[in-house]
Amino acid sequence: MKKVFFAAFFVLVFFVSCSNSSKDGVYGGFDDDEEGSSEVSDSDHGSYERPDEAPMPGGSGGSGGNGGPNGGTGSKDGDTSENDEDLEPGNDEEPGNDDDNGEIHDGDSDSDGEKPDENGEEEGVYALEPDVGSCTSGIPSDSEKKKVLDRINYLRSIHKLDPVVYDDKDDEVTAECALVIAANEQLSHTPDSSWKCWSQVAYDGCSSSNIHIGMASYDMSSTDSATIVDDFMTEEYQGEPKTLGHRRWLIDPWLTHIAFGRADYYDGNGYFVLGSAIKVINDDDGTGAIAGSDIKFVAYPFENYPADLYNDNIMMSFTVIKDRFSKYSNGTGINFASATIAIIDPDNKTMKVKNIDYDTQGYGVPNNLRWYVEGIKPNVKYNVTVSNIMINDNPEFYQYWFELK
């Protein structure tokens, strides 16, 4: 237990360092064995992610497109293990299958998303191996991209959100961002030209993506890329105050496409490094309508939810969708100051809610109410009522349920 707090403490320092200077890097720790279980080690390094704030309409997700000075910093110990069945969507349609829009082709894939090569063996992590030492980026294999896409779409399906597609044209920017993260062993949405392997393409990728780094004393090249998605969703060690920016980007109803970049590297000093990026800021997101949807909010956790994505150290969250025609309109006319949250178990016991926080900043949909709850148990259905949210000066309430499975 002391080791877990050690990791959380150093991640918190990293949050402060990133807010003040994007080039400072203080790492917490984790280790895991071949079975995927977690054990924090003082000698190992952890993994971190940091969200970017949304550009407003007319802005850019590329160079100079951060959209504001208050971009938050997130962090998460990075060794969530996944079962194959967890990567499957909860409906009859598998996200990530090919259609006419240029998504990943998966006609040769087997049931667990691995694409056999010509010899009938599973495809590896990379279609093009990176060489960080020579500043050469790599491209993840189709099967690895599909793992990321499927995991995102599985989680979006629980939230009643449309699936996103994979956009291969963004492979270069995410690959170059992952490269510069691995080469410098630190994170920034705005890496400057003094960074090893810097390029304008890397800058553009990092400024428009959720970014992540992992460091450990063991080879991380076999790490399942889908676990990075879970790290972004939980935000467990993000530091206080939390913005939950990574989560908000991935379950943004207006998100339409993503790309994924990754770079594994041994630094010669005893550490294996994994840098990665998921592109979530796109010029064509946020301006179209989702009027065909009946969505009124995005809550976390929601309905039947994976139990490994929640514990007492993870914040619940709630985002209002008051205008389905424009994402950015959801940052105005919403006031959480008088909001109350009631969570009731099957015995009519009210759970303890604490540390309520909120903002109307541009992380995905630009409003978010969040809180901690004590004592939530798996396989128990909880009813949630969120009341007194002021929408254009009128009080509104919302009800939903969740059960950790």
XYZ file of N, CA and C in Angstrom, residues 234-331:
294
model
N -9.888 6.498 -17.053
C -9.996 6.520 -15.591
C -9.431 7.787 -14.978
N -8.317 8.305 -15.507
C -7.663 9.512 -14.963
C -7.347 9.370 -13.471
N -7.035 8.165 -13.018
C -6.951 7.910 -11.576
C -5.890 8.746 -10.882
N -4.745 8.932 -11.518
C -3.669 9.670 -10.872
C -3.413 11.014 -11.562
N -4.453 11.639 -12.041
C -4.277 12.870 -12.786
C -3.740 14.005 -11.926
N -3.973 13.988 -10.635
C -3.603 15.129 -9.813
C -4.800 16.040 -9.626
N -4.732 16.857 -8.596
C -5.859 17.728 -8.275
C -5.520 19.174 -8.612
N -6.484 19.970 -9.052
C -7.841 19.553 -9.410
C -7.863 18.818 -10.742
N -8.738 17.845 -10.848
C -8.850 17.070 -12.077
C -9.745 17.802 -13.079
N -9.432 17.633 -14.343
C -10.311 18.121 -15.408
C -10.962 16.971 -16.169
N -10.398 15.769 -16.056
C -10.878 14.576 -16.768
C -10.892 14.801 -18.276
N -9.915 15.587 -18.752
C -9.905 15.953 -20.161
C -9.794 14.789 -21.114
N -8.957 13.771 -20.808
C -8.809 12.630 -21.718
C -10.124 11.888 -21.879
N -10.781 11.645 -20.763
C -12.081 10.953 -20.791
C -13.070 11.748 -21.630
N -13.116 13.039 -21.397
C -14.090 13.881 -22.085
C -13.866 13.898 -23.593
N -12.615 13.836 -24.009
C -12.340 13.768 -25.443
C -12.835 12.448 -26.031
N -12.580 11.337 -25.364
C -12.905 10.031 -25.944
C -14.395 9.744 -25.966
N -15.147 10.318 -25.027
C -16.605 10.122 -25.038
C -17.322 11.425 -25.374
N -16.695 12.204 -26.236
C -17.315 13.393 -26.827
C -18.283 12.936 -27.917
N -19.576 13.257 -27.815
C -20.520 12.808 -28.850
C -20.173 13.297 -30.250
N -19.427 14.400 -30.359
C -19.087 14.964 -31.664
C -17.801 14.399 -32.257
N -17.095 13.585 -31.500
C -15.884 12.980 -32.039
C -16.255 12.019 -33.165
N -15.590 12.135 -34.303
C -15.924 11.289 -35.447
C -14.795 10.373 -35.876
N -13.523 10.765 -35.652
C -12.424 9.894 -36.081
C -11.207 10.101 -35.197
N -10.386 9.065 -35.156
C -9.181 9.085 -34.335
C -8.027 8.485 -35.135
N -6.834 8.674 -34.610
C -5.655 7.969 -35.116
C -4.764 7.691 -33.921
N -3.898 6.703 -34.055
C -3.078 6.260 -32.934
C -1.626 6.133 -33.343
N -0.743 6.674 -32.536
C 0.682 6.529 -32.766
C 1.378 5.965 -31.541
N 2.466 5.264 -31.771
C 3.167 4.600 -30.667
C 4.652 4.481 -31.019
N 5.501 4.582 -29.992
C 6.941 4.379 -30.189
C 7.519 3.717 -28.951
N 8.062 2.515 -29.108
C 8.748 1.799 -28.034
C 10.254 2.004 -28.191
N 10.943 2.102 -27.039
C 12.358 2.511 -27.092
C 13.064 2.050 -25.828
N 14.270 1.517 -25.971
C 15.135 1.263 -24.816
C 16.166 2.381 -24.767
N 16.213 3.103 -23.651
C 17.020 4.324 -23.605
C 18.496 4.097 -23.280
N 18.907 2.862 -23.035
C 20.302 2.575 -22.735
C 20.695 2.834 -21.301
N 19.772 3.339 -20.516
C 20.024 3.644 -19.104
C 19.190 2.774 -18.170
N 18.693 1.672 -18.696
C 17.947 0.738 -17.860
C 16.449 0.852 -17.964
N 15.943 1.736 -18.833
C 14.509 1.930 -18.914
C 13.995 1.709 -20.332
N 12.866 1.006 -20.389
C 12.113 0.872 -21.617
C 11.028 1.943 -21.618
N 10.865 2.609 -22.739
C 9.964 3.745 -22.848
C 8.876 3.431 -23.871
N 7.650 3.818 -23.571
C 6.542 3.705 -24.514
C 5.882 5.076 -24.607
N 6.013 5.727 -25.744
C 5.314 6.984 -26.001
C 4.149 6.729 -26.934
N 3.020 7.408 -26.703
C 1.866 7.180 -27.567
C 0.967 8.407 -27.612
N 0.128 8.450 -28.633
C -0.792 9.560 -28.838
C -2.048 9.059 -29.532
N -3.197 9.560 -29.102
C -4.469 9.314 -29.783
C -5.012 10.667 -30.218
N -5.144 10.880 -31.508
C -5.603 12.172 -32.015
C -7.100 12.315 -31.775
N -7.476 13.405 -31.110
C -8.883 13.618 -30.744
C -9.394 14.994 -31.144
N -8.513 15.899 -31.561
C -8.947 17.220 -32.015
C -8.843 17.244 -33.527
N -10.008 17.410 -34.172
C -10.080 17.374 -35.628
C -10.871 18.578 -36.119
N -10.455 19.142 -37.222
C -11.089 20.347 -37.733
C -12.568 20.150 -38.041
N -12.973 18.927 -38.376
C -14.356 18.698 -38.769
C -15.234 18.197 -37.628
N -14.710 18.150 -36.408
C -15.516 17.744 -35.256
C -16.090 18.986 -34.568
N -17.318 18.854 -34.050
C -17.880 19.921 -33.226
C -18.764 20.884 -33.968
N -18.735 20.867 -35.287
C -19.531 21.828 -36.037
C -20.802 21.214 -36.587
N -20.853 19.919 -36.730
C -22.045 19.263 -37.244
C -23.049 18.957 -36.141
N -24.257 18.688 -36.540
C -25.317 18.410 -35.579
C -25.355 16.928 -35.217
N -25.770 16.634 -33.993
C -26.114 15.263 -33.611
C -27.601 15.245 -33.265
N -28.353 16.038 -34.032
C -29.779 16.211 -33.742
C -30.547 14.909 -33.828
N -30.040 13.953 -34.586
C -30.731 12.679 -34.688
C -30.659 11.851 -33.428
N -29.792 12.242 -32.509
C -29.649 11.531 -31.243
C -30.597 12.120 -30.203
N -30.977 11.294 -29.227
C -31.802 11.797 -28.124
C -30.973 11.998 -26.857
N -29.643 12.026 -27.014
C -28.755 12.141 -25.866
C -28.943 13.486 -25.162
N -29.033 13.446 -23.840
C -29.165 14.654 -23.043
C -27.984 14.856 -22.099
N -27.176 13.814 -21.917
C -26.014 13.917 -21.044
C -25.067 12.766 -21.331
N -23.837 12.897 -20.833
C -22.854 11.813 -20.872
C -22.364 11.626 -19.442
N -22.625 10.457 -18.860
C -22.268 10.184 -17.466
C -21.257 9.051 -17.395
N -20.440 9.079 -16.330
C -19.419 8.040 -16.116
C -19.372 7.718 -14.624
N -19.510 6.432 -14.241
C -19.885 5.279 -15.072
C -21.358 5.335 -15.429
N -21.767 4.550 -16.410
C -23.123 4.611 -16.926
C -23.608 3.208 -17.261
N -24.780 2.878 -16.709
C -25.424 1.582 -16.924
C -24.437 0.447 -16.647
N -24.435 -0.617 -17.430
C -23.527 -1.738 -17.143
C -22.120 -1.340 -17.565
N -21.228 -1.151 -16.582
C -19.918 -0.572 -16.872
C -18.799 -1.498 -16.417
N -17.687 -1.547 -17.172
C -16.576 -2.422 -16.768
C -16.060 -2.073 -15.379
N -16.042 -3.047 -14.494
C -15.651 -2.799 -13.107
C -14.211 -2.337 -12.974
N -13.352 -2.733 -13.922
C -11.947 -2.342 -13.803
C -11.704 -0.886 -14.196
N -12.749 -0.184 -14.600
C -12.612 1.232 -14.928
C -13.171 2.138 -13.831
N -13.366 1.581 -12.653
C -13.825 2.425 -11.549
C -13.350 1.881 -10.210
N -12.920 2.791 -9.326
C -12.707 2.499 -7.913
C -12.875 3.808 -7.154
N -12.700 3.789 -5.857
C -12.953 4.981 -5.043
C -12.011 6.139 -5.362
N -10.898 5.860 -6.045
C -9.953 6.917 -6.401
C -10.209 7.515 -7.779
N -11.266 7.073 -8.443
C -11.627 7.552 -9.767
C -12.872 8.427 -9.661
N -12.849 9.578 -10.290
C -13.996 10.483 -10.242
C -15.107 10.009 -11.179
N -16.349 10.131 -10.696
C -17.494 10.046 -11.586
C -17.641 11.392 -12.284
N -18.364 11.400 -13.399
C -18.513 12.664 -14.121
C -19.839 12.720 -14.857
N -20.238 13.950 -15.200
C -21.522 14.200 -15.841
C -21.387 15.432 -16.725
N -21.732 15.291 -18.000
C -21.693 16.391 -18.952
C -23.070 16.583 -19.557
N -23.547 17.806 -19.555
C -24.862 18.140 -20.099
C -24.766 18.353 -21.606
N -25.731 17.820 -22.334
C -25.882 18.116 -23.755
C -27.190 18.889 -23.904
N -27.094 20.203 -23.911
C -28.305 21.033 -24.031
C -28.569 21.450 -25.478
N -27.527 21.404 -26.306
C -27.646 21.813 -27.705
C -26.984 20.751 -28.576
N -27.800 19.990 -29.302
C -27.263 18.924 -30.136
C -26.812 19.416 -31.507
N -26.975 20.719 -31.773
C -26.574 21.268 -33.053
C -25.170 21.864 -33.029
N -24.658 22.171 -31.845
C -23.325 22.756 -31.766
C -22.669 22.375 -30.453
N -21.550 21.696 -30.529
C -20.832 21.310 -29.314
C -20.470 22.527 -28.476
N -20.003 23.573 -29.123
C -19.461 24.711 -28.387
C -20.539 25.506 -27.652
N -21.792 25.388 -28.082
C -22.881 26.048 -27.364
C -23.113 25.439 -25.993
N -22.573 24.242 -25.770
C -22.737 23.575 -24.485
C -21.755 24.079 -23.431
N -21.025 25.138 -23.733
C -20.162 25.771 -22.745
C -20.755 27.019 -22.149
